[in-house]
GROMACS .gro file of C-alpha atoms in nm:
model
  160
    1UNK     CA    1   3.308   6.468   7.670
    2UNK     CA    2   3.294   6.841   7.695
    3UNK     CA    3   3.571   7.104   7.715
    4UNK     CA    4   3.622   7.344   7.979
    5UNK     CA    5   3.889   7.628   8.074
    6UNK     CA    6   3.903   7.862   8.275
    7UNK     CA    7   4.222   8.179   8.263
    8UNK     CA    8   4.239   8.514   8.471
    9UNK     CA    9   4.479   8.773   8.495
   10UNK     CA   10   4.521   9.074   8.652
   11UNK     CA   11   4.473   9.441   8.541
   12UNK     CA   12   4.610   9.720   8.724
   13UNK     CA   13   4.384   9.983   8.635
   14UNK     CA   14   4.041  10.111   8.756
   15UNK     CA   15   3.742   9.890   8.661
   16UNK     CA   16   3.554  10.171   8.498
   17UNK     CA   17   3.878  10.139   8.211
   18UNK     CA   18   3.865   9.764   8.219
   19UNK     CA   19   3.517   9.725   8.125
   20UNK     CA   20   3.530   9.983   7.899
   21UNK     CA   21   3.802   9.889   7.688
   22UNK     CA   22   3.750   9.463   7.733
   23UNK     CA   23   3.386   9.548   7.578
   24UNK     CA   24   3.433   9.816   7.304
   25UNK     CA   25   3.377   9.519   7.071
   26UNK     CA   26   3.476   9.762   6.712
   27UNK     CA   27   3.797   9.790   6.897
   28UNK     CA   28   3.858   9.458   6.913
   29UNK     CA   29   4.094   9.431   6.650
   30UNK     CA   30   4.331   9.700   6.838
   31UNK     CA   31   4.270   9.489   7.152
   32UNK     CA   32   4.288   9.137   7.034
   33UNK     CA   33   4.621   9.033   6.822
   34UNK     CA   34   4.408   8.772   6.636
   35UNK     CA   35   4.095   8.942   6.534
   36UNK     CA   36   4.113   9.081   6.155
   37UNK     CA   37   3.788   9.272   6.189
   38UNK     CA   38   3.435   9.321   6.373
   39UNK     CA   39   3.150   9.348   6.238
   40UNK     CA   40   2.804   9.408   6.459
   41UNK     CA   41   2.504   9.273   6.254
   42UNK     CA   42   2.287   9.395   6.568
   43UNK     CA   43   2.179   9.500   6.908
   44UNK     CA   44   1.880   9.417   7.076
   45UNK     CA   45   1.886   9.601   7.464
   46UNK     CA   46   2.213   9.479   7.595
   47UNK     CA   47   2.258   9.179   7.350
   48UNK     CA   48   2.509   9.259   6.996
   49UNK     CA   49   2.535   8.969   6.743
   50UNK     CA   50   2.870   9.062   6.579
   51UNK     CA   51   3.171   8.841   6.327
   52UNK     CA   52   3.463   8.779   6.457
   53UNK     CA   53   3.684   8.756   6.170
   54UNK     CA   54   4.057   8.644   6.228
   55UNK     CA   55   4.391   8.670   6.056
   56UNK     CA   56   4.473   8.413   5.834
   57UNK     CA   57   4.616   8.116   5.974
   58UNK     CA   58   4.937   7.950   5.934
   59UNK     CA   59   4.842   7.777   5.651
   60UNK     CA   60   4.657   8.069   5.512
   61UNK     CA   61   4.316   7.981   5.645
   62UNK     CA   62   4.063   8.278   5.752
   63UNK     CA   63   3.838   8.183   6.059
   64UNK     CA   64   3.518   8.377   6.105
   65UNK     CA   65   3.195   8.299   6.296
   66UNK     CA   66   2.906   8.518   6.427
   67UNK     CA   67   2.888   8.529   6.817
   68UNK     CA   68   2.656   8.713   7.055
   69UNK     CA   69   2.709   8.896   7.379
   70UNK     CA   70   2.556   9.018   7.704
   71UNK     CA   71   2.702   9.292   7.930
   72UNK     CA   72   2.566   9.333   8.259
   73UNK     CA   73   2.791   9.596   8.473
   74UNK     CA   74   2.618   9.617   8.769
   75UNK     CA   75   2.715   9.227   8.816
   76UNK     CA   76   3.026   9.309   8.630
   77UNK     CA   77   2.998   9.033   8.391
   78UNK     CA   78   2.939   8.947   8.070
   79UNK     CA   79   2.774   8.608   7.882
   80UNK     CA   80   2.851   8.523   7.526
   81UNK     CA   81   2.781   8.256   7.282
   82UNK     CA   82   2.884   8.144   6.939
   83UNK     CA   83   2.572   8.153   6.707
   84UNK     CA   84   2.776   8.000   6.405
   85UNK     CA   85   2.926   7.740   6.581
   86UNK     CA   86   3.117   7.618   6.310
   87UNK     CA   87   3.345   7.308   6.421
   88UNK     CA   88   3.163   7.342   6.780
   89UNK     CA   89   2.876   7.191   6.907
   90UNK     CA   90   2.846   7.467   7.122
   91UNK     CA   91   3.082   7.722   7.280
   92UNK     CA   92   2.924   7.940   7.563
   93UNK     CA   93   3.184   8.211   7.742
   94UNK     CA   94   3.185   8.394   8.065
   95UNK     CA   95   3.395   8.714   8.142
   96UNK     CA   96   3.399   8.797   8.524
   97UNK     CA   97   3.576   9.122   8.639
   98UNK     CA   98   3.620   9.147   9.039
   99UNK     CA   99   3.832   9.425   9.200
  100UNK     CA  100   4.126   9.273   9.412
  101UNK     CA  101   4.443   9.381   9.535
  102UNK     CA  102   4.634   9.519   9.277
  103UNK     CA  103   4.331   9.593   9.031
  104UNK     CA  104   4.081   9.429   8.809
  105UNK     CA  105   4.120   9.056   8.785
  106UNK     CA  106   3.952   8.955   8.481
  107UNK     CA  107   3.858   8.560   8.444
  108UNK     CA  108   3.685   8.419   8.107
  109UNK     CA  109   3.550   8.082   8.164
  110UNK     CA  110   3.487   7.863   7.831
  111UNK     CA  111   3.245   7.578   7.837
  112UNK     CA  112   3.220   7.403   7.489
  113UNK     CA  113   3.245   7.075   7.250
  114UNK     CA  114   3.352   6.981   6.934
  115UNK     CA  115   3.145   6.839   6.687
  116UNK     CA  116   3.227   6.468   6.578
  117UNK     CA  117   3.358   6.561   6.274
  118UNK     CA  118   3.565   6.848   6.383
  119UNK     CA  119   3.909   6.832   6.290
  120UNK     CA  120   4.022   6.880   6.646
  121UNK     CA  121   3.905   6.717   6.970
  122UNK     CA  122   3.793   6.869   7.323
  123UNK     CA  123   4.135   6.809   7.492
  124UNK     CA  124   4.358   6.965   7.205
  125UNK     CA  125   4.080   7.281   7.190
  126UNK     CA  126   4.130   7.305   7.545
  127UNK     CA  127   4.509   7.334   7.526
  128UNK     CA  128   4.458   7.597   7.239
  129UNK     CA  129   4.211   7.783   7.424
  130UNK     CA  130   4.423   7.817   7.736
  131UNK     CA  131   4.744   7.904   7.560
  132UNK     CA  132   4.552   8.146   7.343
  133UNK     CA  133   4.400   8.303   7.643
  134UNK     CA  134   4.725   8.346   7.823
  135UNK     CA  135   4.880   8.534   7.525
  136UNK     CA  136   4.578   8.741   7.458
  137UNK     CA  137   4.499   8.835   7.829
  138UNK     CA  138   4.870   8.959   7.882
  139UNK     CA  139   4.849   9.134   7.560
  140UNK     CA  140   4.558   9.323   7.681
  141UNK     CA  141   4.654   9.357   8.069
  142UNK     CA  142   4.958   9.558   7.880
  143UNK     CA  143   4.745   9.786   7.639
  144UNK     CA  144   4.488   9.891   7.973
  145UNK     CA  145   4.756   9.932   8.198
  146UNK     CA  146   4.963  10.141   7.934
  147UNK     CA  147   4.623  10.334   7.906
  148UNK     CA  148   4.590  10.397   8.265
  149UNK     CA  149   4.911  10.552   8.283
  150UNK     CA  150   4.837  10.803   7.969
  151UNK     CA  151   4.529  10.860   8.145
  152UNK     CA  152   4.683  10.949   8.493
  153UNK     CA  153   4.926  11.150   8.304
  154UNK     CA  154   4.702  11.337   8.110
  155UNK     CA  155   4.457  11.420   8.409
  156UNK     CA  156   4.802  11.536   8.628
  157UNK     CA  157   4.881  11.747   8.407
  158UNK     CA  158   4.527  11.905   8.307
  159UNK     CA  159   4.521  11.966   8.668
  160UNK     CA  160   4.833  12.154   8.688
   0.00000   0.00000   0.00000
């Protein structure tokens, strides 16, 4: 058995913003209300190989794996995969960003497994993951959209 979710959400901001912000991985931590830290080990053309390191769980525990991912804007996606897949056989991610009414709606689509030995199985990582994603997407819906609006402000009154 495999695991599988896919979340979206709505942005209300110009693309341009969107992509900008959802892929400035060193600002991840600002972004993200579980990442501790980024750290890009390297970039080859369009492809950076990075650790995500997280804050310490609840019982004090410090998750980290190295991951790698591939922008492409003009199809306004973006393909990643976990390198160190740690307690997953594989995890492979897709982030799709498609202009709708009302703004940017940005959909990440998880396709993964957990090893045999895993403490956790494919049905309780995919009610993690989708909780997880809910909370996180809101979270940074809010900090774009917030962003937007400084930016509007700032270019009304630059104009004045």
């Amino acid at each position: 058995m495999a695991g599988h979710t896919e979340n979206s959400i709505i942005v209300d901001a110009p693309f341009d913003l969107v992509w900008e912000m959802t892929n400035d991985l060193e600002n991840w931590p600002r972004l993200f209300s579980e990442y501790a830290s980024v750290d890009i080990l390297s970039r080859e053309g369009a492809t950076t190989t990075f650790r995500l390191t997280m804050h310490p769980d609840e019982n004090g525990k410090v998750w980290s794996w190295v991951s790698e991912r591939t922008p492409d804007r003009a199809k306004r996606i973006v393909r990643a995969r976990r390198v160190e897949t740690g307690p997953f056989a594989h995890m492979d991610i897709l982030w799709e960003y498609e202009e709708v009414r009302g703004g940017i709606e940005m959909r990440w689509t998880q396709d993964f497994a957990m090893k045999p030995d895993a403490p956790v199985d494919d049905d309780w990582m995919t009610d993690n993951i989708n909780r997880n994603s809910r909370t996180q997407m809101a979270l940074i819906r809010d900090k774009i959209e917030q962003a937007a609006r400084e930016n509007e402000t700032a270019s009304v009154a630059s104009s004045r």
